[in-house]
């Protein structure tokens, strides 16, 4: 049920964005002033991802199923070590990540956490679940100072 | 001065600046200090015998940084000692808590760690006089989880006392837990010390009836540390405050009292419920007593604080560690080291507490990761100083109703 709702909302917002920008030369899109409706639509698209990410991050089984991912096999959810998305420090990436022993992006680290501590199944680094998780983590840390490379 | 010295000096300066920034004053800290001032008469200290050990002495730079602009009595107790005025006998006791057991087939790691703690307690030589289990034995209050925990704890043959955690309670409102472990609060005197177990979890305001939650949903919200649906659930309550008052009333004011609670008895980041909501009232009750130590679980991290004349020590979990919140870490806490999430034994363990013949209590964290000190040295290795760029906001799911997400 919720799945249908997400998809429908997504389609609806997509249409809204297209309608709002129709009649505008694509290349010139950003030279036009945005309407409040457009801004609202952009925000809605973003917040929808935040919400999906929030659910995944807090171990919601239904959302995992819908997106066909297994983020954990230990009962542990991301938020159990990262309440409010803390200690994720997304603003420090990319950086050398000791555990992985390589220069890593936030997505690399998300997958490492899924595979190692959570004993789950690595997810598609460009897939919907990854985008949602990344969105939630960035949103949770909104306002933090960007400091890439810091360990 | 050679290059090496200059480098050390620069590092030292950086460290100090970092600590200062990490511990910048906050609303929570102000409230706490106000409360502290109200409870403590001029010149009073919680106890005169907190020792600066040699190990701490070596961390002078750290000390200087953290105390700048903070309390005047700022040092970091590595070993917490407490004077016993009445010549108590030497004895040890052990603390184990926050095992968060799932059913055996879901998570074997937590079972292994709970078992390890219990075995190590049993192997203590000389043996501990008793084991205090500080709550959160189970993860979701499931009778299967509580039975599993109870079985594991049977390995310990010495006296055992128990207080509940919120994870033990909110599936069946403590029915199974009480059946296994008895009443959630109690008191006993042992070798000159009055020990009191206080229940800080069972008096959560009803957040489930109006929303027609199933017991599982109720438990799910309670188990979500960064959720706000369960509200400010941790509290001592009028009735128990009165009980505590009565319980202590015949005890000489200067004699040692040790209070066990699941949650810390001071305001410490309410958004994660790292506190009890009526902590001020607790301190009102404790005000006449000059020798009170509170030992608590729930926060899964190294914590030390002093409020009024009460000292407070936070214990490790056996399961996993919580990060320090973005604000409100007590100035007196020497923080836990940053842990490696890839090592299940890093930052977790139990505690060995000793009452020495000289009449002092020492707390020794038994952290399992080999060759790593539980305390941070450099701020960038510290769990409460490495996130100075971090600004957090509460989760989105709580801001909408119908609520759409909790642990299932
Ligand atoms: Fe816990
Ligand atoms: Fe707890």
Coordinates of C-alpha atoms and ligand atoms in Angstrom, one line a residue:
Chain A
X1 CA 0.0 0.0 0.0
X2 CA 2.7 2.4 1.1
X3 CA 4.7 1.4 -1.9
X4 CA 1.9 2.4 -4.3
X5 CA 1.7 5.7 -2.4
X6 CA 5.4 6.4 -2.9
X7 CA 5.3 5.6 -6.6
X8 CA 2.1 7.6 -7.1
X9 CA 3.5 10.6 -5.3
X10 CA 6.7 10.3 -7.3
X11 CA 4.9 10.2 -10.6
X12 CA 2.7 13.1 -9.5
X13 CA 5.6 15.2 -8.5
X14 CA 7.4 14.3 -11.7
X15 CA 4.5 15.5 -13.7
X16 CA 4.2 18.7 -11.6
X17 CA 7.9 19.5 -12.3
X18 CA 7.5 18.8 -16.0
X19 CA 4.3 20.9 -16.2
X20 CA 5.9 23.7 -14.3
X21 CA 8.8 23.8 -16.7
X22 CA 6.9 23.1 -19.9
X23 CA 7.2 25.8 -22.5
X24 CA 10.6 26.7 -21.2
X25 CA 13.7 26.1 -23.3
X26 CA 15.5 23.3 -21.4
X27 CA 18.8 24.9 -21.8
X28 CA 17.5 28.1 -20.3
X29 CA 15.6 26.5 -17.4
X30 CA 17.7 28.0 -14.7
X31 CA 17.6 31.4 -16.2
X32 CA 13.9 31.6 -15.6
X33 CA 12.6 32.6 -12.2
X34 CA 11.2 29.7 -10.2
X35 CA 7.6 29.7 -9.2
X36 CA 6.7 28.9 -5.5
X37 CA 5.0 25.8 -6.9
X38 CA 8.2 24.6 -8.5
X39 CA 10.2 25.2 -5.3
X40 CA 7.6 23.3 -3.4
X41 CA 7.8 20.4 -5.9
X42 CA 11.6 20.2 -5.6
X43 CA 11.3 20.2 -1.8
X44 CA 8.6 17.5 -1.9
X45 CA 10.8 15.3 -4.1
X46 CA 13.6 15.7 -1.6
X47 CA 11.6 15.1 1.5
X48 CA 10.0 12.0 0.1
X49 CA 13.6 10.6 -0.2
X50 CA 14.3 11.7 3.4
X51 CA 11.3 9.8 4.6
X52 CA 12.2 6.6 2.8
X53 CA 15.7 7.0 4.0
X54 CA 14.5 7.5 7.6
X55 CA 12.5 4.3 7.4
X56 CA 15.4 2.3 6.0
X57 CA 17.8 3.9 8.6
X58 CA 15.4 2.8 11.4
X59 CA 15.1 -0.8 10.2
X60 CA 11.6 -0.6 8.7
X61 CA 11.1 -4.1 7.2
X62 CA 8.3 -3.1 4.8
X63 CA 10.4 -0.5 3.2
X64 CA 13.3 -2.8 2.8
X65 CA 11.1 -5.4 1.2
X66 CA 9.7 -2.9 -1.2
X67 CA 13.1 -1.8 -2.3
X68 CA 14.4 -5.4 -2.3
X69 CA 17.2 -4.8 0.1
X70 CA 18.4 -6.5 3.3
X71 CA 20.3 -3.9 5.3
X72 CA 20.8 -6.1 8.3
X73 CA 20.6 -9.7 9.5
X74 CA 21.4 -9.0 13.2
X75 CA 18.3 -7.1 14.1
X76 CA 20.4 -4.0 14.3
X77 CA 19.3 -0.9 12.4
X78 CA 21.6 2.0 11.3
X79 CA 20.0 4.4 13.9
X80 CA 20.9 2.1 16.8
X81 CA 24.5 3.4 16.5
X82 CA 23.6 6.6 14.8
X83 CA 20.7 8.3 16.5
X84 CA 19.7 11.4 14.6
X85 CA 22.2 10.4 12.0
X86 CA 25.0 11.2 14.4
X87 CA 28.5 10.0 14.0
X88 CA 27.9 9.5 10.3
X89 CA 29.8 12.7 9.6
X90 CA 28.7 12.8 5.9
X91 CA 30.4 16.2 5.7
X92 CA 33.9 14.5 6.1
X93 CA 33.6 12.5 2.9
X94 CA 35.3 11.7 0.6
X95 CA 38.2 10.6 2.8
X96 CA 40.6 7.8 3.5
X97 CA 38.5 5.3 5.4
X98 CA 40.5 3.1 7.7
X99 CA 38.1 0.2 7.9
X100 CA 37.9 -0.2 4.2
X101 CA 41.5 0.8 3.8
X102 CA 40.9 3.0 0.8
X103 CA 39.8 6.5 -0.2
X104 CA 36.1 6.2 0.2
X105 CA 32.8 8.0 -0.5
X106 CA 29.9 8.1 1.9
X107 CA 28.2 5.4 -0.2
X108 CA 31.3 3.2 0.2
X109 CA 30.9 3.6 4.0
X110 CA 27.2 3.0 4.0
X111 CA 27.8 -0.3 2.2
X112 CA 30.6 -1.2 4.5
X113 CA 28.3 -0.7 7.5
X114 CA 25.6 -2.8 5.9
X115 CA 28.0 -5.6 5.1
X116 CA 30.2 -5.7 8.3
X117 CA 28.5 -4.6 11.5
X118 CA 25.0 -5.2 10.2
X119 CA 25.8 -8.4 8.4
X120 CA 23.4 -7.4 5.7
X121 CA 23.6 -7.6 1.9
X122 CA 25.6 -4.9 0.1
X123 CA 23.3 -2.6 -1.9
X124 CA 23.5 -1.1 -5.4
X125 CA 25.7 2.0 -4.9
X126 CA 23.5 3.9 -7.4
X127 CA 20.2 2.3 -6.4
X128 CA 17.1 3.8 -4.9
X129 CA 17.9 2.5 -1.4
X130 CA 21.3 4.0 -1.4
X131 CA 20.0 7.4 -2.6
X132 CA 17.4 7.4 0.1
X133 CA 19.9 6.5 2.8
X134 CA 22.3 9.1 1.6
X135 CA 19.5 11.7 1.5
X136 CA 18.4 10.9 5.0
X137 CA 22.0 11.1 6.4
X138 CA 22.7 14.4 4.7
X139 CA 19.4 15.8 5.8
X140 CA 20.0 14.7 9.4
X141 CA 23.3 16.5 9.4
X142 CA 22.0 19.6 7.7
X143 CA 23.9 22.7 8.7
X144 CA 27.0 20.8 9.6
X145 CA 30.3 22.3 8.4
X146 CA 31.6 20.8 5.3
X147 CA 35.1 19.4 6.1
X148 CA 36.1 16.8 3.5
X149 CA 39.0 14.6 4.2
X150 CA 38.9 15.0 7.9
X151 CA 39.4 11.9 9.9
Chain B
X1 CA 63.8 23.6 21.5
X2 CA 64.1 21.2 18.5
X3 CA 61.6 20.5 15.7
X4 CA 60.2 17.6 17.6
X5 CA 59.4 19.7 20.7
X6 CA 57.9 22.4 18.5
X7 CA 55.7 19.9 16.8
X8 CA 54.6 18.5 20.2
X9 CA 53.8 22.0 21.4
X10 CA 51.8 22.8 18.3
X11 CA 49.9 19.5 18.7
X12 CA 49.3 20.3 22.4
X13 CA 47.9 23.7 21.5
X14 CA 45.6 22.2 18.8
X15 CA 44.4 19.6 21.2
X16 CA 43.5 22.2 23.8
X17 CA 41.7 24.4 21.2
X18 CA 39.8 21.4 20.0
X19 CA 38.6 20.4 23.4
X20 CA 37.5 23.9 24.2
X21 CA 35.4 24.0 21.1
X22 CA 34.0 20.6 21.6
X23 CA 32.8 21.5 25.1
X24 CA 31.5 25.0 24.3
X25 CA 28.7 25.9 26.7
X26 CA 25.2 24.8 26.1
X27 CA 21.7 25.3 27.5
X28 CA 21.8 21.9 29.1
X29 CA 25.1 22.5 30.8
X30 CA 23.9 25.9 32.1
X31 CA 20.8 24.3 33.6
X32 CA 22.9 21.6 35.2
X33 CA 25.3 24.1 36.7
X34 CA 22.5 26.2 38.1
X35 CA 21.1 23.1 39.7
X36 CA 24.5 22.2 41.0
X37 CA 25.0 25.6 42.5
X38 CA 21.6 25.5 44.2
X39 CA 22.3 22.1 45.8
X40 CA 25.9 22.7 46.9
X41 CA 26.8 25.1 49.6
X42 CA 29.9 27.1 49.2
X43 CA 33.1 25.1 49.6
X44 CA 31.3 21.8 49.4
X45 CA 32.5 19.0 47.2
X46 CA 30.8 15.6 46.5
X47 CA 33.6 13.9 48.3
X48 CA 37.1 14.9 49.2
X49 CA 39.0 11.9 48.1
X50 CA 38.8 11.7 44.4
X51 CA 42.3 10.7 43.4
X52 CA 44.2 11.9 40.4
X53 CA 46.0 8.8 39.4
X54 CA 49.4 8.8 37.8
X55 CA 47.8 7.9 34.5
X56 CA 45.7 11.0 34.6
X57 CA 48.6 13.1 35.6
X58 CA 50.2 12.2 32.3
X59 CA 47.3 13.7 30.5
X60 CA 47.8 17.2 31.8
X61 CA 47.3 18.8 28.4
X62 CA 43.9 17.3 28.1
X63 CA 43.0 18.4 31.5
X64 CA 44.0 22.0 30.9
X65 CA 41.9 22.1 27.7
X66 CA 38.8 20.7 29.1
X67 CA 38.6 22.7 32.2
X68 CA 39.1 26.1 30.7
X69 CA 36.0 28.2 31.5
X70 CA 34.3 25.2 33.1
X71 CA 33.9 24.0 36.7
X72 CA 36.7 24.8 39.0
X73 CA 37.0 21.2 40.2
X74 CA 37.8 19.8 36.8
X75 CA 39.7 16.7 36.6
X76 CA 39.0 13.4 35.1
X77 CA 38.7 10.5 37.5
X78 CA 40.1 7.4 35.9
X79 CA 39.6 5.5 39.1
X80 CA 36.7 6.8 41.2
X81 CA 37.3 6.6 44.8
X82 CA 35.0 7.4 47.6
X83 CA 35.8 7.8 51.3
X84 CA 34.0 5.6 53.7
X85 CA 34.0 7.3 57.1
X86 CA 33.0 4.2 59.0
X87 CA 35.8 1.7 58.2
X88 CA 34.0 -0.6 55.8
X89 CA 35.3 -4.0 55.0
X90 CA 36.9 -4.5 51.6
X91 CA 34.6 -6.0 49.0
X92 CA 33.9 -6.0 45.3
X93 CA 30.8 -6.0 43.3
X94 CA 30.2 -6.2 39.5
X95 CA 27.9 -4.3 37.1
X96 CA 26.6 -5.8 33.9
X97 CA 23.9 -4.2 31.8
X98 CA 22.5 -3.4 28.4
X99 CA 22.9 -6.8 26.8
X100 CA 19.9 -6.1 24.5
X101 CA 19.4 -9.8 23.7
X102 CA 17.4 -10.8 20.7
X103 CA 16.2 -14.3 20.3
X104 CA 19.2 -16.6 19.8
X105 CA 18.6 -17.2 16.1
X106 CA 18.5 -13.5 15.3
X107 CA 21.7 -12.2 16.9
X108 CA 24.3 -14.6 18.3
X109 CA 26.9 -11.8 18.8
X110 CA 25.0 -10.2 21.7
X111 CA 24.5 -13.6 23.3
X112 CA 28.2 -14.3 23.1
X113 CA 29.0 -11.0 24.7
X114 CA 26.4 -11.3 27.5
X115 CA 27.8 -14.8 28.2
X116 CA 31.3 -13.5 28.2
X117 CA 30.5 -10.8 30.8
X118 CA 28.8 -13.2 33.0
X119 CA 31.7 -15.7 32.8
X120 CA 34.2 -13.0 33.7
X121 CA 32.1 -11.9 36.6
X122 CA 31.9 -15.5 37.9
X123 CA 35.7 -15.8 37.5
X124 CA 36.5 -12.8 39.6
X125 CA 39.1 -13.6 42.2
X126 CA 38.5 -12.7 45.0
X127 CA 34.8 -13.1 44.1
X128 CA 32.5 -10.2 43.9
X129 CA 30.0 -10.0 46.8
X130 CA 27.2 -9.4 44.3
X131 CA 26.3 -8.7 40.7
X132 CA 24.0 -5.8 39.9
X133 CA 22.3 -6.2 36.5
X134 CA 21.4 -2.7 35.4
X135 CA 18.6 -3.4 32.9
X136 CA 18.1 -3.7 29.1
X137 CA 18.7 -7.4 29.3
X138 CA 16.3 -7.9 26.4
X139 CA 16.0 -5.9 23.2
X140 CA 12.3 -5.9 22.6
X141 CA 10.9 -7.2 25.9
X142 CA 10.2 -10.6 24.3
X143 CA 9.7 -13.4 26.9
X144 CA 12.1 -15.5 24.8
X145 CA 14.7 -12.8 25.1
X146 CA 14.2 -12.4 28.9
X147 CA 14.3 -16.1 29.4
X148 CA 17.5 -16.3 27.4
X149 CA 19.0 -13.6 29.6
X150 CA 17.9 -15.2 32.7
X151 CA 19.5 -18.5 31.6
X152 CA 22.8 -16.8 30.8
X153 CA 22.8 -15.0 34.2
X154 CA 22.4 -18.4 36.0
X155 CA 26.1 -18.9 35.3
X156 CA 26.7 -16.3 38.0
X157 CA 26.4 -18.1 41.4
X158 CA 27.0 -15.1 43.6
X159 CA 24.1 -12.9 44.9
X160 CA 22.3 -11.1 42.0
X161 CA 20.1 -8.0 42.1
X162 CA 18.2 -6.5 39.2
X163 CA 16.8 -3.3 38.0
X164 CA 14.8 -3.0 34.7
X165 CA 15.6 -1.1 31.5
X166 CA 13.0 0.2 29.1
X167 CA 13.7 -2.6 26.6
X168 CA 12.7 -5.1 29.3
X169 CA 9.5 -3.5 30.1
X170 CA 7.2 -2.2 27.5
X171 CA 6.0 -5.3 25.7
X172 CA 4.0 -6.6 28.6
X173 CA 4.6 -3.7 31.1
X174 CA 7.1 -5.6 33.1
X175 CA 5.0 -8.7 33.7
X176 CA 7.7 -11.2 32.5
X177 CA 10.6 -9.2 33.9
X178 CA 9.1 -9.1 37.4
X179 CA 8.2 -12.8 37.3
X180 CA 11.9 -13.5 36.6
X181 CA 13.6 -10.9 38.7
X182 CA 11.1 -9.6 41.3
X183 CA 10.2 -6.1 42.3
X184 CA 11.9 -3.3 40.2
X185 CA 13.1 -1.3 43.3
X186 CA 14.6 -2.5 46.5
X187 CA 17.2 -1.7 49.1
X188 CA 19.8 -3.6 51.2
X189 CA 22.6 -2.7 53.5
X190 CA 26.0 -4.4 52.9
X191 CA 29.2 -3.9 55.0
X192 CA 28.4 -0.3 55.9
X193 CA 26.9 0.8 52.6
X194 CA 23.2 1.3 51.9
X195 CA 22.5 0.1 48.3
X196 CA 19.3 1.2 46.7
X197 CA 17.8 0.0 43.3
X198 CA 15.6 2.6 41.8
X199 CA 13.2 1.9 38.9
X200 CA 13.4 4.7 36.3
X201 CA 11.6 3.0 33.5
X202 CA 8.2 1.8 34.4
X203 CA 6.4 5.1 34.9
X204 CA 6.3 6.3 31.3
X205 CA 3.2 8.4 30.5
X206 CA 0.7 6.5 28.4
X207 CA 1.5 7.2 24.8
X208 CA -0.1 4.0 23.4
X209 CA -3.8 3.9 24.4
X210 CA -5.1 6.9 22.6
X211 CA -3.1 5.8 19.5
X212 CA -4.4 2.3 19.8
X213 CA -1.0 0.7 19.6
X214 CA -0.4 -3.0 19.9
X215 CA 2.1 -4.0 22.7
X216 CA 4.6 -4.6 19.9
X217 CA 4.2 -1.1 18.6
X218 CA 4.4 0.3 22.1
X219 CA 7.7 -1.6 22.6
X220 CA 8.9 -0.5 19.1
X221 CA 8.6 3.2 20.0
X222 CA 10.3 2.7 23.3
X223 CA 13.2 0.9 21.6
X224 CA 13.8 3.8 19.3
X225 CA 16.3 6.0 21.1
X226 CA 16.0 8.8 18.7
X227 CA 12.2 8.7 18.5
X228 CA 10.0 11.1 20.4
X229 CA 6.7 9.2 20.3
X230 CA 7.2 7.6 23.7
X231 CA 7.9 11.1 25.1
X232 CA 9.9 11.7 28.3
X233 CA 9.3 8.2 29.6
X234 CA 12.1 8.0 32.1
X235 CA 11.2 9.1 35.6
X236 CA 11.3 8.1 39.2
X237 CA 7.7 9.2 40.1
X238 CA 6.1 10.8 43.1
X239 CA 5.4 7.5 44.8
X240 CA 8.9 6.2 44.4
X241 CA 10.4 9.5 45.5
X242 CA 8.5 9.2 48.7
X243 CA 9.7 5.6 49.0
X244 CA 13.3 6.7 48.4
X245 CA 12.9 9.4 51.0
X246 CA 11.6 6.9 53.6
X247 CA 14.2 4.3 52.6
X248 CA 17.0 6.7 53.3
X249 CA 15.5 8.5 56.3
X250 CA 17.0 6.2 59.0
X251 CA 20.5 6.2 57.4
X252 CA 23.1 8.5 58.9
X253 CA 23.6 11.5 56.6
X254 CA 27.3 11.0 56.1
X255 CA 27.3 7.2 55.6
X256 CA 27.8 5.9 52.1
X257 CA 24.8 5.3 49.8
X258 CA 25.0 3.7 46.4
X259 CA 22.0 4.2 44.1
X260 CA 21.6 2.0 41.1
X261 CA 19.4 3.3 38.3
X262 CA 19.1 2.4 34.6
X263 CA 19.1 6.1 33.5
X264 CA 21.4 8.8 34.7
X265 CA 20.0 11.1 37.4
X266 CA 20.7 14.4 35.7
X267 CA 19.6 16.2 32.6
X268 CA 21.6 14.8 29.7
X269 CA 20.3 15.3 26.2
X270 CA 16.5 14.7 26.7
X271 CA 16.0 14.2 22.9
X272 CA 17.5 10.8 23.4
X273 CA 16.0 10.3 26.8
X274 CA 19.5 10.2 28.4
X275 CA 18.0 11.4 31.7
X276 CA 15.0 11.1 34.1
X277 CA 12.5 13.8 33.8
X278 CA 12.1 14.4 37.5
X279 CA 15.9 14.4 38.3
X280 CA 15.5 17.7 40.2
X281 CA 13.2 16.1 42.7
X282 CA 15.6 13.2 43.1
X283 CA 18.3 15.6 44.1
X284 CA 15.9 17.3 46.6
X285 CA 15.5 13.9 48.3
X286 CA 19.2 13.3 48.3
X287 CA 20.1 16.8 49.5
X288 CA 20.8 15.9 53.1
X289 CA 23.1 13.0 52.3
X290 CA 26.8 13.8 51.7
X291 CA 28.0 10.5 50.4
X292 CA 25.9 9.4 47.5
X293 CA 27.2 7.6 44.4
X294 CA 24.8 6.8 41.5
X295 CA 25.8 4.0 39.1
X296 CA 23.8 3.9 35.9
X297 CA 23.5 2.1 32.6
X298 CA 21.4 3.0 29.5
X299 CA 23.8 5.4 27.9
X300 CA 26.2 2.7 26.8
X301 CA 29.2 5.0 27.3
X302 CA 31.8 6.3 29.7
X303 CA 30.3 9.1 31.8
X304 CA 31.2 10.8 35.0
X305 CA 29.3 13.7 36.6
X306 CA 28.8 15.4 39.9
X307 CA 25.6 17.2 40.9
X308 CA 25.3 18.6 44.3
X309 CA 27.0 16.1 46.5
X310 CA 26.1 13.2 44.3
X311 CA 28.6 11.5 42.1
X312 CA 27.5 9.6 39.0
X313 CA 29.2 7.0 37.0
X314 CA 27.9 5.7 33.6
X315 CA 28.6 2.0 32.7
X316 CA 29.4 0.3 29.5
X317 CA 27.0 -1.9 27.6
X318 CA 28.0 -5.4 26.6
X319 CA 26.0 -5.0 23.3
X320 CA 27.0 -1.8 21.5
X321 CA 28.0 1.8 22.2
X322 CA 25.9 4.9 21.8
X323 CA 27.6 7.9 20.4
X324 CA 27.9 10.9 22.7
X325 CA 25.1 13.4 21.9
X326 CA 25.9 16.7 20.2
X327 CA 25.7 18.5 23.5
X328 CA 25.4 18.0 27.2
X329 CA 28.3 15.7 27.9
X330 CA 29.3 16.5 31.5
X331 CA 32.4 18.6 31.8
X332 CA 33.8 16.1 34.3
X333 CA 33.6 13.2 31.9
X334 CA 36.8 12.0 30.4
X335 CA 35.3 10.7 27.2
X336 CA 35.3 7.2 25.8
X337 CA 37.6 6.6 22.9
X338 CA 36.2 6.5 19.3
X339 CA 35.3 2.9 18.6
X340 CA 35.8 0.9 15.5
X341 CA 32.3 -0.3 14.4
X342 CA 34.0 -3.3 12.7
X343 CA 35.2 -4.6 16.1
X344 CA 32.3 -5.9 18.2
X345 CA 34.4 -5.8 21.3
X346 CA 35.5 -2.2 21.0
X347 CA 33.9 0.2 23.5
X348 CA 31.8 -2.4 25.2
X349 CA 32.1 -4.6 28.4
X350 CA 31.2 -4.4 32.0
X351 CA 32.4 -2.9 35.3
X352 CA 34.3 -4.1 38.3
X353 CA 33.7 -2.0 41.4
X354 CA 35.8 -2.4 44.4
X355 CA 35.4 -1.2 48.0
X356 CA 38.9 -1.1 49.3
X357 CA 40.0 -1.8 52.8
X358 CA 40.8 1.9 53.0
X359 CA 37.1 2.5 52.4
X360 CA 37.1 3.7 48.9
X361 CA 35.1 2.6 45.8
X362 CA 37.0 2.2 42.6
X363 CA 35.4 1.7 39.3
X364 CA 37.2 -0.3 36.7
X365 CA 35.8 -0.4 33.2
X366 CA 36.4 -3.9 31.7
X367 CA 36.4 -3.0 28.0
X368 CA 37.0 -5.9 25.8
X369 CA 39.0 -4.7 22.9
X370 CA 42.6 -5.7 23.5
X371 CA 45.4 -3.2 23.8
X372 CA 43.1 -0.2 23.7
X373 CA 42.4 2.2 26.5
X374 CA 38.7 3.0 27.0
X375 CA 39.5 6.7 27.5
X376 CA 40.3 9.1 24.8
X377 CA 43.6 10.9 24.7
X378 CA 43.8 13.1 21.7
X379 CA 40.5 14.8 20.9
X380 CA 40.3 13.4 17.4
X381 CA 40.2 10.0 18.9
X382 CA 37.5 11.0 21.4
X383 CA 33.9 10.0 21.0
X384 CA 32.8 13.5 22.3
X385 CA 35.3 15.8 20.6
X386 CA 35.7 14.5 17.1
X387 CA 32.3 15.8 15.8
X388 CA 32.7 19.5 16.3
X389 CA 31.4 20.2 12.8
X390 CA 28.3 18.2 13.5
X391 CA 24.8 19.7 13.6
X392 CA 21.9 17.3 14.0
X393 CA 18.2 17.4 13.6
X394 CA 15.5 14.9 14.9
X395 CA 14.1 12.4 12.6
X396 CA 11.3 13.2 10.2
X397 CA 9.0 10.3 11.0
X398 CA 8.1 11.7 14.4
X399 CA 6.7 14.9 12.9
X400 CA 3.8 13.3 11.1
X401 CA 0.8 11.3 12.2
X402 CA -0.1 8.6 11.4
X403 CA 3.4 7.7 12.5
X404 CA 5.0 5.5 9.9
X405 CA 8.1 3.9 11.3
X406 CA 9.5 2.2 14.3
X407 CA 11.5 -1.0 14.9
X408 CA 9.2 -3.9 14.2
Ligands
LIG1 FE1 20.5 0.0 26.7
LIG2 FE1 18.0 1.7 28.2

